[in-house]
Amino acid sequence: MTIHRIPTLALLIWLSLPLLGALTGARALHAQEPPHLRELEGVVLADDTGRPLAGAAVMLPVLSRTALTHGDGTYHLREIPPGTYTIRAELLGYAPLEVEVEVVGQGDRVVLRLEPAPLTMDGLVVSAGVTERDRRDVLQSTNVLGGEELQRRLQETVAATLASEPGVSATSMGPATARPVIRGLSGDRVLLLEDGVRVGDVSNAGADHATALDPASARRVEVVRGPASILYGANALGGVVNVIRDEIPTEVPHHFTGAAVVQGRSVNEAFATNVQSQLGITKRIPVRIESGGRPAGDLQTPVGPLDNTGIGSWNAGVGTSYVGDDGHVGAAFRMYRNDYGIPGGFVGGHVNGVNVEMERYSSKLQGRYRFQDGPFSSVEARGTYTWYRHREIEPPDILGTLFRLQTLSGNVLARHDGWGPFTSGAVGARAARESFQFGGALFTPDSRRLSLAAFTFQEIEFDAFRIEAGLRYDWARATPLEADPDSDIGVIEERTFSAASGSLGFLFDATDAITVGVNAARAFRTPDVNELYSEGPHLAAYAFEVGNPQLGTEIGTGVDAFVRYGDERLSAEATVFYNDISGYIYPRETGDTSRVELPIFQFQGEDAVLQGWEVGADWAPWKELHFEGAAAAVRGTLSETGEPLPLIPPIQGRRAIAWEPEGWFVRGETVMASRQDRLGEFETATDGYAIFEVAAGIRLTLGGRRHVITATLENLTDEEYRNHLSRVKEIMPEAGRGLSVTYRVVF
């Protein structure tokens, strides 16, 4: 397949970095500048040596402001209204620091001293509640990848980047199409978000559909495991993956700033670049610009190449805002293009596979206003329009399948501090209109879907005890543009769905180090348009898919309980969960084939239960030495027959040992999976495996910039192994031995 070259814009920006850095002036002069009105500024230092720390994140959570320290450790936060705030500083290798400061508006200066810490701190989590909290205080099971850890694990897709996290797996039909699986649930049951907003692609509609996200420019990625539909909408029975980029800037940088990432991977000859930068046009208006690309060839396995798995993606975006005394209003535009291949060799498939062309354009509007008094502390409104197209091309150049999706959505969230017994909380509403179009060999009718929702989420805090409760009501209507009472798959007509969702959780600090939590939730999911009305061959997935217009809603009732332990040397968490889903919808292979010899899959709804556990620990007996371990298991069963659910991951785990002095690190890791022989219909068993990798890296501050270089040797022994969730495991194993090198500079 054709692979795009590195985007010209990204290359020009990259080559311009030295000139842009010179134009910003010498970093060493920052501390000598006179105080600036309406600014909070200062320096971040290492408490033990007094050395300035570059690349530290300095945050004012209540104002959603973040700044990175420069090479001399200085930071600047502009347009801060007078008042008392909690300021937080974070940097890998140091304990997070929170201090209360009073801003009077005369160039306030705050020195922050960070103490070295042997354990990696995850920082604040924004995706698991209405307020930012430290991960140890979040009531749901959550993982955060950011900074150098995100850089070390960075791969082509979000799912592959997260695949080693507890309870998270990846399903795919090649490296471009990896999608996250959380606690055995995937597709439409796992919400993929970009800065808290749904992506707006059709990755849930087929195993061959890639997600329209590249993780290279993410500041961090958050994973919330378990039902999380109260804040983000119906369907999140499995959880939420939020890729945080800050596309709409909310802080005016004091100087030109940004980051650049370059990555090369030998296993598929990939070379990725991404550059994002911010500058202040005026003291009130910041601009963020981003561009990147990722060309890659066929994946190399221990037994040969997996043909037709090349990737040619590129993306670009721009965002700006007006930052006022009490809030901001801004907009962003992003485009994403990905041409990738699906391998052949399946029943009914083309010998040379199928090529896919996908493109996505999105526009966002966002505003937030903070009230000085009244019932609400702030109100935030967002609007998004997304245009998406997906074309599957059969050799030599025939359009096999076409998907188009246009999404218009808006939501409002009003936060409050104290309402009667409630310590904090929020109320909100969401509306969305989606327009689906199909073409090629598909007979699925063009359709529209309208959804409306209202919700509230409240918190009650005591000294060592917190209660969180949420309630949401959703209404959705799916309308085929051409009704057909005599269709071969049933009566194709308009369908309306509605249901209430709710959650109730308790968090108890048993001691200074031990936290116990229990969370129960009822989540609601409507069948999507493909599950209701699809009819025809889906050639890239090598399946003939048949919908079921009479499908009902999925209702998931889930309970999970956890125990967390955290002190200076040990951080650990253990979780058990149980999820009972009424009307679980999945494509069941009928055993028949279509006229073109494609296996026929029909969507059905049956009751199912998924249950399992997750454990993880990080122990640092000395400052530089770390031992890490994690494992997870899930068991899926059809309630009526006791048969296993298909495509459930086996028991998975990882263990690692790392030596991490201040300026460099070296690390060895083993990724493991057990044999999976508890199979759904038409599945085949996969053997267990253990994959070894080693990684090393250095951290430097040169020229007032933070430089981090990491190198990872993956699948060290060139092990031949198969991922049970891979659709290509019958013809080829997973990737062989390969070297990945990533360079990131923060300027």
XYZ file of C-alpha atoms in Angstrom:
747
model
C 0.000 0.000 0.000
C 1.065 3.645 -0.436
C 2.711 5.260 2.571
C 2.685 9.048 3.002
C 5.942 10.883 3.581
C 6.494 12.915 6.724
C 4.185 15.960 6.527
C 5.980 19.027 5.219
C 4.484 21.258 7.927
C 5.812 19.032 10.729
C 9.287 18.979 9.153
C 9.356 22.773 8.721
C 8.319 23.337 12.321
C 10.937 20.862 13.485
C 13.714 22.592 11.521
C 12.538 25.980 12.824
C 12.903 25.095 16.500
C 16.395 26.587 16.947
C 15.292 29.887 15.369
C 12.087 30.003 17.407
C 14.061 29.303 20.576
C 16.426 32.163 19.806
C 13.537 34.551 19.293
C 12.183 33.828 22.770
C 15.346 35.145 24.451
C 17.747 33.523 26.887
C 16.104 31.407 29.560
C 18.671 32.428 32.110
C 17.260 35.965 32.138
C 13.805 34.924 33.321
C 14.625 35.283 36.992
C 15.884 38.823 36.355
C 12.669 40.083 34.691
C 10.599 42.602 36.658
C 7.360 41.382 38.264
C 4.327 41.224 35.971
C 0.885 42.365 37.050
C -1.823 39.694 37.358
C 0.753 36.909 37.155
C 1.817 34.125 39.452
C 5.458 33.344 38.808
C 8.389 31.732 40.531
C 10.828 28.862 40.372
C 10.778 25.114 41.070
C 13.834 23.738 42.871
C 15.061 20.350 44.086
C 14.737 20.473 47.859
C 17.900 18.466 48.531
C 20.298 20.275 46.171
C 18.597 23.577 45.372
C 19.033 22.828 41.666
C 16.408 24.339 39.293
C 14.083 21.696 37.843
C 13.132 21.914 34.159
C 9.967 20.349 32.731
C 7.992 20.376 35.993
C 4.234 20.929 35.654
C 2.891 23.773 37.801
C -0.898 23.802 38.057
C -3.784 25.840 39.423
C -6.488 23.117 39.224
C -9.401 25.394 40.123
C -8.592 27.627 37.122
C -7.533 24.765 34.807
C -4.157 26.449 34.314
C -0.887 24.581 33.730
C 2.630 25.801 32.955
C 5.897 23.903 32.410
C 9.092 25.171 34.003
C 11.902 26.356 31.743
C 15.541 25.325 31.839
C 16.215 27.604 34.809
C 13.211 26.227 36.714
C 11.057 29.335 36.274
C 7.345 29.325 35.521
C 4.698 31.953 34.757
C 0.905 31.796 35.059
C -0.811 34.809 33.548
C -4.125 36.568 34.175
C -4.703 35.200 37.679
C -7.502 37.010 39.535
C -6.622 38.004 43.112
C -7.545 35.345 45.656
C -6.342 32.285 47.547
C -5.412 29.211 45.510
C -3.888 25.754 45.872
C -0.881 25.471 43.567
C 0.490 22.023 42.658
C 3.837 21.004 41.160
C 4.706 17.595 39.665
C 7.841 16.062 38.142
C 8.913 12.464 37.620
C 11.200 11.369 40.454
C 9.804 13.870 42.956
C 6.839 13.865 45.308
C 3.961 16.117 44.153
C 3.749 19.333 46.169
C 0.614 21.297 46.997
C 0.782 24.663 48.758
C -1.787 27.370 49.383
C -0.874 30.790 48.025
C -2.525 34.186 48.112
C -2.440 36.153 44.862
C -2.767 39.924 45.214
C -2.040 40.733 41.573
C 1.340 42.448 41.881
C 3.636 39.889 40.303
C 3.362 37.326 43.084
C 6.394 35.066 43.304
C 6.334 31.542 44.758
C 9.303 29.219 45.199
C 8.342 25.521 45.102
C 10.763 22.932 46.519
C 10.173 19.325 45.467
C 11.435 16.433 47.567
C 12.940 13.421 45.757
C 10.597 10.408 45.855
C 11.457 6.815 44.945
C 7.974 6.054 43.564
C 6.457 7.450 40.379
C 3.439 9.599 41.191
C 0.463 9.543 38.814
C -0.675 13.087 39.538
C -4.163 14.476 39.170
C -6.971 12.570 37.444
C -9.658 14.533 35.582
C -11.688 11.739 33.938
C -13.174 10.025 37.004
C -15.217 12.819 38.580
C -16.289 16.443 38.456
C -13.092 17.689 40.142
C -9.425 16.878 39.648
C -8.133 14.494 42.300
C -4.963 12.638 43.118
C -5.217 9.070 41.820
C -5.134 7.718 45.374
C -8.346 9.649 46.122
C -10.293 8.512 43.034
C -13.184 6.150 43.718
C -12.874 4.190 40.473
C -10.019 2.011 39.248
C -7.871 4.379 37.222
C -4.581 4.356 35.341
C -2.641 7.389 34.181
C 0.133 7.398 31.574
C 2.004 10.642 31.208
C 5.427 12.172 30.844
C 8.331 9.794 30.425
C 6.275 6.651 31.061
C 3.965 7.566 28.183
C 7.006 8.243 26.020
C 8.524 4.847 26.863
C 5.306 2.925 26.064
C 4.372 4.996 22.997
C 3.233 2.956 19.974
C 1.150 3.505 16.833
C -2.244 3.389 18.576
C -3.726 4.331 21.917
C -4.762 0.720 22.538
C -1.271 -0.681 21.942
C 0.208 2.034 24.172
C -2.119 1.022 27.022
C -2.080 -2.754 26.489
C 0.209 -3.513 29.458
C -1.962 -1.644 31.991
C -3.956 -3.818 34.458
C -7.329 -4.824 33.022
C -6.564 -3.364 29.571
C -5.983 -5.451 26.423
C -5.956 -4.760 22.696
C -7.876 -6.359 19.850
C -6.820 -5.852 16.260
C -6.569 -7.004 12.642
C -3.056 -5.631 12.297
C -1.057 -2.872 14.010
C -3.145 0.018 12.646
C -6.475 -1.235 13.981
C -5.718 -1.947 17.649
C -8.643 -0.958 19.891
C -8.760 -1.026 23.699
C -10.492 -3.815 25.607
C -11.275 -3.052 29.262
C -12.309 -5.900 31.536
C -13.336 -7.967 28.517
C -15.499 -5.209 26.982
C -14.640 -3.337 23.799
C -16.115 -1.480 20.845
C -19.004 0.799 21.720
C -18.783 -0.142 25.413
C -15.457 1.670 25.857
C -15.698 5.400 25.256
C -12.701 6.955 23.496
C -12.425 10.637 24.362
C -10.208 13.473 23.186
C -9.996 16.170 25.856
C -13.217 14.785 27.336
C -15.131 14.764 24.017
C -16.061 11.673 21.976
C -13.806 11.099 18.988
C -16.594 10.665 16.413
C -15.246 7.785 14.301
C -16.649 4.315 13.523
C -13.959 2.256 15.241
C -16.716 0.418 17.140
C -18.315 -0.830 13.910
C -15.716 -3.387 12.881
C -12.478 -5.089 13.880
C -10.804 -3.546 10.831
C -11.663 0.049 11.786
C -8.828 2.095 13.293
C -9.403 4.763 15.911
C -8.891 8.304 14.647
C -6.371 9.107 17.391
C -2.598 9.297 17.477
C -1.145 9.256 21.021
C 2.113 10.995 20.077
C 0.975 14.490 21.103
C -0.928 13.460 24.231
C 0.089 15.171 27.457
C -1.323 12.167 29.275
C -3.775 9.319 28.778
C -6.247 8.369 31.508
C -8.075 5.034 31.756
C -11.134 4.729 34.003
C -12.100 1.072 34.380
C -15.667 -0.003 35.078
C -19.037 1.653 34.312
C -18.505 5.410 33.899
C -21.571 6.596 32.012
C -22.809 9.245 34.451
C -20.534 12.027 33.199
C -19.697 10.873 29.682
C -22.925 9.355 28.419
C -24.579 6.066 27.753
C -22.543 3.096 26.485
C -19.521 3.302 28.842
C -20.144 -0.105 30.395
C -16.469 -1.037 30.167
C -14.850 2.282 30.932
C -13.376 5.449 29.478
C -10.082 6.234 27.720
C -9.374 9.977 27.683
C -6.504 11.296 25.531
C -5.649 14.720 26.943
C -3.990 17.148 24.527
C -5.313 20.551 25.708
C -6.208 21.427 22.110
C -7.946 24.604 23.271
C -5.333 26.404 25.397
C -6.508 27.902 28.688
C -3.196 29.513 29.678
C -1.296 32.287 27.887
C 2.374 31.222 27.885
C 4.918 33.782 29.007
C 7.266 32.663 26.213
C 7.076 30.493 23.139
C 6.774 26.924 24.440
C 5.904 23.431 23.289
C 7.222 19.924 22.741
C 8.484 17.769 19.886
C 8.558 13.974 19.623
C 10.453 11.793 17.147
C 10.146 8.001 17.233
C 11.604 5.208 15.130
C 10.638 1.508 15.331
C 12.574 -1.164 13.465
C 9.894 -3.872 13.633
C 7.813 -2.070 10.990
C 10.280 0.613 9.791
C 8.103 3.302 11.371
C 9.219 6.902 11.742
C 6.842 9.196 13.628
C 7.097 12.922 14.286
C 4.906 15.316 16.204
C 5.474 18.951 17.097
C 3.117 21.083 19.141
C 3.777 24.635 20.262
C 2.055 27.485 22.072
C 2.635 31.196 22.029
C 0.832 34.257 23.252
C -0.465 36.577 20.536
C -1.443 39.046 23.258
C -1.570 38.781 27.044
C -5.093 37.405 26.658
C -4.910 35.251 23.517
C -2.813 32.059 23.251
C -2.459 29.942 20.095
C -1.612 26.237 19.943
C -0.347 24.662 16.700
C 0.338 20.974 16.095
C 1.395 18.756 13.218
C 2.644 15.187 12.965
C 2.965 12.112 10.806
C 3.547 8.364 11.111
C 4.645 6.347 8.041
C 5.300 2.642 8.652
C 5.825 -0.506 6.610
C 4.664 -4.096 7.037
C 4.946 -5.623 10.501
C 7.793 -8.116 10.886
C 7.058 -11.288 12.870
C 9.375 -14.153 13.912
C 8.130 -16.182 10.910
C 8.115 -13.417 8.303
C 6.295 -10.200 7.396
C 2.575 -9.699 7.917
C 1.846 -8.378 4.447
C -0.270 -5.316 3.769
C -0.063 -3.843 7.289
C 1.621 -0.564 6.405
C 0.436 2.759 7.831
C 0.520 6.281 6.445
C -1.078 8.735 8.872
C -0.756 12.443 9.456
C -2.579 15.027 11.516
C -2.608 18.732 12.155
C -4.480 21.044 14.479
C -4.768 24.613 15.652
C -6.513 26.066 18.688
C -6.898 29.431 20.329
C -8.884 31.120 23.072
C -9.527 34.352 24.893
C -8.459 34.054 28.542
C -10.309 36.468 30.814
C -10.278 37.149 34.507
C -13.098 34.688 35.214
C -12.806 32.120 32.453
C -12.082 31.543 28.816
C -13.720 30.932 25.463
C -11.916 29.188 22.626
C -12.010 27.042 19.505
C -9.919 24.339 17.855
C -9.781 22.555 14.518
C -8.127 19.187 13.859
C -7.696 16.979 10.829
C -6.550 13.365 10.779
C -5.808 11.118 7.820
C -4.802 7.453 7.947
C -4.276 5.080 5.022
C -3.546 1.575 6.231
C -3.687 -2.037 5.146
C -5.635 -5.082 6.331
C -3.827 -8.388 5.702
C -5.324 -11.161 3.595
C -5.466 -14.887 4.107
C -8.850 -15.203 5.796
C -11.880 -17.140 4.599
C -13.518 -15.048 1.888
C -10.760 -12.453 1.915
C -8.604 -11.170 -0.880
C -5.211 -12.792 -1.241
C -3.473 -9.425 -0.948
C -5.846 -7.953 1.655
C -7.770 -4.684 1.611
C -6.600 -1.073 1.870
C -8.468 1.428 4.017
C -8.582 5.203 3.638
C -9.983 7.142 6.585
C -10.153 10.846 7.319
C -11.624 12.934 10.106
C -12.147 16.686 10.506
C -13.356 18.102 13.791
C -14.169 21.578 15.087
C -14.588 22.394 18.761
C -15.929 25.337 20.716
C -15.435 25.588 24.455
C -16.131 28.153 27.132
C -15.877 28.247 30.900
C -16.994 30.932 33.321
C -16.232 31.038 37.062
C -18.763 32.749 39.306
C -17.701 34.840 42.290
C -20.913 33.972 44.136
C -24.235 32.248 43.540
C -25.304 28.599 43.500
C -22.654 27.492 40.985
C -18.896 27.891 41.117
C -18.473 27.521 37.349
C -20.276 26.582 34.162
C -18.664 24.979 31.115
C -20.132 24.534 27.633
C -18.730 22.556 24.708
C -19.810 22.108 21.123
C -18.281 19.751 18.557
C -18.804 19.045 14.882
C -17.024 16.038 13.329
C -16.993 14.819 9.727
C -15.623 11.314 9.190
C -15.188 9.067 6.126
C -13.932 5.492 5.870
C -13.344 3.751 2.496
C -12.323 0.105 2.062
C -10.604 -0.488 -1.291
C -10.460 -3.964 -2.851
C -7.664 -4.772 -5.320
C -7.061 -3.389 -7.820
C -9.005 -0.193 -7.029
C -12.643 -1.048 -6.288
C -14.682 0.584 -3.532
C -15.874 -2.325 -1.391
C -17.344 -0.552 1.641
C -18.027 3.073 2.552
C -18.877 4.618 5.922
C -19.636 8.289 6.479
C -20.467 9.828 9.833
C -21.295 13.405 10.747
C -21.679 14.230 14.431
C -22.934 17.435 16.013
C -22.909 17.483 19.811
C -23.085 19.882 22.699
C -22.954 19.606 26.441
C -23.177 21.874 29.466
C -21.698 21.172 32.895
C -22.313 23.399 35.917
C -20.197 22.749 39.004
C -20.934 23.794 42.570
C -19.057 23.755 45.863
C -21.568 23.404 48.664
C -25.266 22.577 48.337
C -26.805 21.561 51.643
C -25.262 18.177 52.553
C -23.259 18.020 49.309
C -19.626 19.119 49.517
C -19.261 19.469 45.745
C -20.936 18.252 42.596
C -22.301 19.097 39.181
C -25.366 19.021 36.995
C -25.276 18.783 33.240
C -26.949 17.972 29.948
C -25.868 16.621 26.567
C -27.402 16.513 23.088
C -26.017 14.851 19.957
C -27.141 14.267 16.381
C -25.376 11.676 14.209
C -25.864 11.087 10.503
C -24.726 7.713 9.085
C -24.211 7.000 5.388
C -23.184 3.695 3.847
C -22.032 2.700 0.387
C -20.159 0.149 -1.677
C -21.499 -3.375 -1.267
C -23.333 -2.588 1.993
C -27.131 -2.604 2.007
C -27.340 -0.923 5.417
C -29.813 1.978 5.149
C -28.589 5.510 5.755
C -29.703 6.471 9.240
C -29.771 9.194 11.849
C -29.500 9.004 15.600
C -30.596 11.658 18.076
C -29.661 11.412 21.747
C -30.477 13.599 24.756
C -29.372 13.267 28.348
C -29.446 15.034 31.713
C -27.408 14.093 34.755
C -26.209 15.061 38.211
C -23.192 13.940 40.196
C -22.730 14.781 43.896
C -20.100 14.250 46.578
C -20.319 14.255 50.378
C -17.075 14.367 52.354
C -16.344 13.659 55.997
C -12.959 13.499 57.715
C -11.994 10.040 56.455
C -15.057 9.111 54.435
C -16.460 10.202 51.067
C -19.688 9.334 49.277
C -20.194 9.839 45.533
C -23.587 9.461 43.883
C -24.742 10.053 40.330
C -27.968 9.853 38.376
C -28.486 10.134 34.623
C -31.372 9.779 32.190
C -30.776 9.099 28.477
C -33.139 9.120 25.533
C -32.124 8.032 22.017
C -33.875 7.565 18.679
C -32.465 5.703 15.651
C -34.189 6.509 12.346
C -33.455 4.724 9.049
C -34.052 7.117 6.154
C -35.857 4.326 4.284
C -38.120 2.082 6.334
C -38.592 -1.470 5.042
C -41.228 -3.719 6.656
C -40.295 -6.637 4.361
C -36.514 -6.673 4.767
C -34.783 -10.050 4.887
C -33.425 -9.213 8.351
C -36.742 -8.052 9.838
C -38.801 -4.880 10.031
C -36.517 -1.887 9.513
C -38.189 0.993 11.295
C -37.516 3.820 13.712
C -36.517 2.701 17.204
C -36.596 4.698 20.440
C -34.691 3.834 23.616
C -34.553 5.379 27.086
C -33.270 4.385 30.494
C -31.908 5.714 33.773
C -28.351 5.111 34.957
C -26.934 5.582 38.411
C -23.885 5.091 40.582
C -23.121 5.042 44.289
C -19.655 4.795 45.782
C -17.953 4.912 49.168
C -14.302 5.737 49.888
C -12.810 5.253 53.353
C -9.325 6.192 54.534
C -8.750 3.387 57.029
C -5.257 4.679 57.901
C -2.821 7.202 56.476
C -1.638 4.505 54.062
C -4.728 2.323 53.434
C -7.810 3.320 51.454
C -10.841 1.109 50.851
C -13.506 1.758 48.218
C -16.717 0.208 46.915
C -18.556 1.398 43.827
C -21.847 0.186 42.313
C -23.224 1.405 39.001
C -26.069 0.785 36.593
C -25.136 1.685 33.013
C -27.214 1.822 29.849
C -26.290 1.205 26.223
C -28.370 1.494 23.068
C -27.641 -0.754 20.087
C -25.829 1.188 17.405
C -26.994 1.594 13.827
C -24.813 -1.266 12.540
C -26.158 -3.694 15.129
C -29.731 -2.743 14.215
C -29.718 -2.395 10.444
C -26.494 -3.753 8.888
C -26.916 -6.070 5.913
C -24.099 -6.967 3.580
C -20.450 -7.952 3.229
C -17.879 -6.122 5.320
C -14.934 -7.099 3.194
C -12.052 -5.730 5.244
C -13.320 -7.755 8.219
C -14.029 -10.728 5.909
C -17.540 -11.128 7.295
C -21.130 -10.835 6.103
C -22.795 -8.851 8.887
C -26.521 -9.079 9.559
C -28.244 -6.699 11.954
C -31.204 -7.293 14.227
C -33.805 -4.486 14.128
C -35.547 -5.851 17.232
C -32.569 -5.622 19.575
C -33.251 -4.100 22.979
C -31.026 -2.070 25.243
C -28.093 -3.343 27.240
C -28.349 -2.736 30.975
C -25.166 -3.343 32.922
C -25.118 -3.578 36.700
C -21.593 -3.528 38.025
C -19.921 -3.639 41.424
C -16.229 -3.285 42.148
C -14.290 -3.054 45.404
C -10.660 -2.169 45.968
C -7.984 -1.735 48.599
C -5.111 0.722 48.057
C -1.904 1.052 50.001
C 0.568 3.878 49.621
C 3.626 5.084 51.521
C 7.065 6.378 50.578
C 8.303 2.956 49.449
C 5.270 0.925 48.391
C 2.193 1.641 46.287
C -0.270 -1.201 45.691
C -3.890 -1.785 44.704
C -6.135 -4.847 44.441
C -9.604 -4.792 42.825
C -12.391 -7.303 42.280
C -15.347 -6.616 39.985
C -18.634 -8.144 38.851
C -20.652 -6.912 35.863
C -24.062 -8.377 34.992
C -25.214 -7.240 31.542
C -28.794 -7.793 30.446
C -29.166 -8.070 26.668
C -25.435 -8.165 25.885
C -25.146 -7.633 22.105
C -22.495 -9.452 20.107
C -22.055 -10.807 16.557
C -22.621 -14.541 16.673
C -21.227 -16.625 13.844
C -24.082 -18.622 12.323
C -21.911 -21.277 10.685
C -23.248 -20.303 7.249
C -21.472 -18.476 4.469
C -22.714 -15.904 1.977
C -22.693 -16.223 -1.799
C -19.133 -14.877 -1.861
C -18.031 -17.392 0.799
C -17.917 -14.892 3.674
C -18.875 -16.233 7.123
C -22.219 -14.771 8.241
C -22.371 -13.031 11.625
C -25.692 -11.912 13.123
C -26.078 -9.604 16.111
C -27.911 -11.103 19.075
C -28.708 -9.968 22.591
C -28.232 -12.379 25.489
C -27.637 -11.937 29.215
C -23.993 -12.199 30.221
C -21.787 -11.915 33.300
C -18.202 -10.660 33.380
C -16.213 -10.936 36.581
C -12.570 -10.759 37.524
C -9.763 -9.116 39.442
C -6.813 -6.744 39.014
C -3.700 -6.226 41.131
C -0.718 -3.932 40.830
C 2.230 -2.868 42.981
C 5.308 -0.644 42.820
C 7.987 -1.175 45.487
C 11.133 0.894 45.912
C 13.384 -0.593 48.617
C 15.978 2.071 47.716
C 15.613 5.417 46.034
C 16.900 4.256 42.637
C 15.651 0.657 42.630
C 12.065 -0.233 41.653
C 10.164 -3.497 41.462
C 6.823 -3.388 39.629
C 4.145 -5.979 39.024
C 0.585 -6.154 37.742
C -1.898 -8.834 36.720
C -5.544 -9.050 35.690
C -8.133 -11.675 34.820
C -11.687 -11.601 33.494
C -14.182 -14.393 32.892
C -17.142 -13.864 30.554
C -20.151 -16.204 30.512
C -23.530 -16.300 28.766
C -26.008 -16.546 31.641
C -28.616 -18.830 30.053
C -26.326 -21.504 28.627
C -23.170 -21.107 30.710
C -21.135 -20.903 27.503
C -18.054 -18.664 27.441
C -18.284 -15.273 25.766
C -16.073 -15.013 22.682
C -12.922 -12.890 22.534
C -12.227 -12.730 26.267
C -8.536 -12.143 27.095
C -6.620 -14.711 29.145
C -4.973 -13.933 32.482
C -2.357 -11.284 31.735
C 0.400 -9.691 33.748
C 3.739 -7.943 33.752
C 6.696 -7.599 36.082
C 9.613 -5.210 35.903
C 12.786 -4.149 37.655
C 14.234 -0.685 37.107
C 17.242 1.310 38.240
C 16.421 5.032 37.985
C 19.017 7.574 39.142
C 18.241 11.224 38.528
C 19.612 11.597 34.995
C 19.078 8.165 33.447
C 17.350 4.809 33.830
C 17.588 1.187 32.791
C 14.687 -1.237 32.979
C 13.818 -4.875 32.286
C 10.239 -6.046 31.870
C 8.363 -9.288 31.211
C 4.854 -9.325 29.714
C 2.966 -12.576 30.286
C -0.320 -14.252 29.366
C -1.772 -17.640 30.217
C -3.230 -20.154 27.792
C -6.799 -19.301 26.763
C -8.849 -22.423 26.121
C -12.164 -21.184 27.503
C -13.629 -20.439 24.089
C -16.728 -19.103 22.444
C -18.141 -20.619 19.281
C -15.722 -20.882 16.344
C -12.767 -19.695 18.444
C -9.426 -21.447 18.662
C -7.210 -21.758 21.737
C -3.994 -19.783 22.163
C -0.955 -20.801 24.195
C 0.497 -18.791 27.024
C 3.650 -16.759 26.541
C 6.261 -14.583 28.228
C 7.799 -11.671 26.300
C 10.945 -9.903 27.491
C 12.052 -6.351 26.826
C 14.766 -4.014 28.075
C 14.728 -0.231 28.034
C 17.146 2.567 28.847
C 16.995 6.327 28.736
C 18.637 9.623 29.633
C 17.262 12.974 30.791
C 19.151 16.163 29.983
C 18.603 19.899 30.354
C 20.478 21.671 27.574
C 20.004 25.174 26.250
C 17.113 25.774 28.621
C 15.207 22.777 27.282
C 14.316 19.371 28.711
C 15.523 16.452 26.533
C 14.544 12.817 27.132
C 15.774 9.910 24.989
C 14.469 6.366 25.504
C 15.408 3.155 23.706
C 13.497 -0.112 24.070
C 14.406 -3.532 22.711
C 11.029 -5.277 22.334
C 10.469 -9.057 22.246
C 14.089 -9.597 23.136
C 14.115 -13.348 22.352
C 12.091 -13.014 19.122
C 9.372 -15.163 20.691
C 6.640 -16.529 18.426
C 3.385 -15.827 20.267
C -0.240 -15.036 19.505
C -2.621 -12.521 21.059
C -5.945 -14.258 21.696
C -7.847 -11.080 20.710
C -6.085 -10.743 17.350
C -8.111 -11.539 14.240
C -4.903 -12.436 12.373
C -3.583 -14.968 14.906
C -4.598 -17.855 12.612
C -2.108 -16.806 9.943
C 0.649 -14.900 11.756
C 2.054 -14.348 15.260
C 2.630 -10.962 16.896
C 5.587 -8.671 16.258
C 9.110 -10.039 16.459
C 12.245 -8.516 17.935
C 12.527 -4.791 17.336
C 14.208 -1.624 18.553
C 12.189 1.485 19.391
C 13.901 4.843 19.991
C 11.970 7.939 21.091
C 13.281 11.471 21.552
C 11.239 14.208 23.219
C 12.194 17.797 23.878
C 10.174 20.287 25.917
C 11.025 23.869 25.049
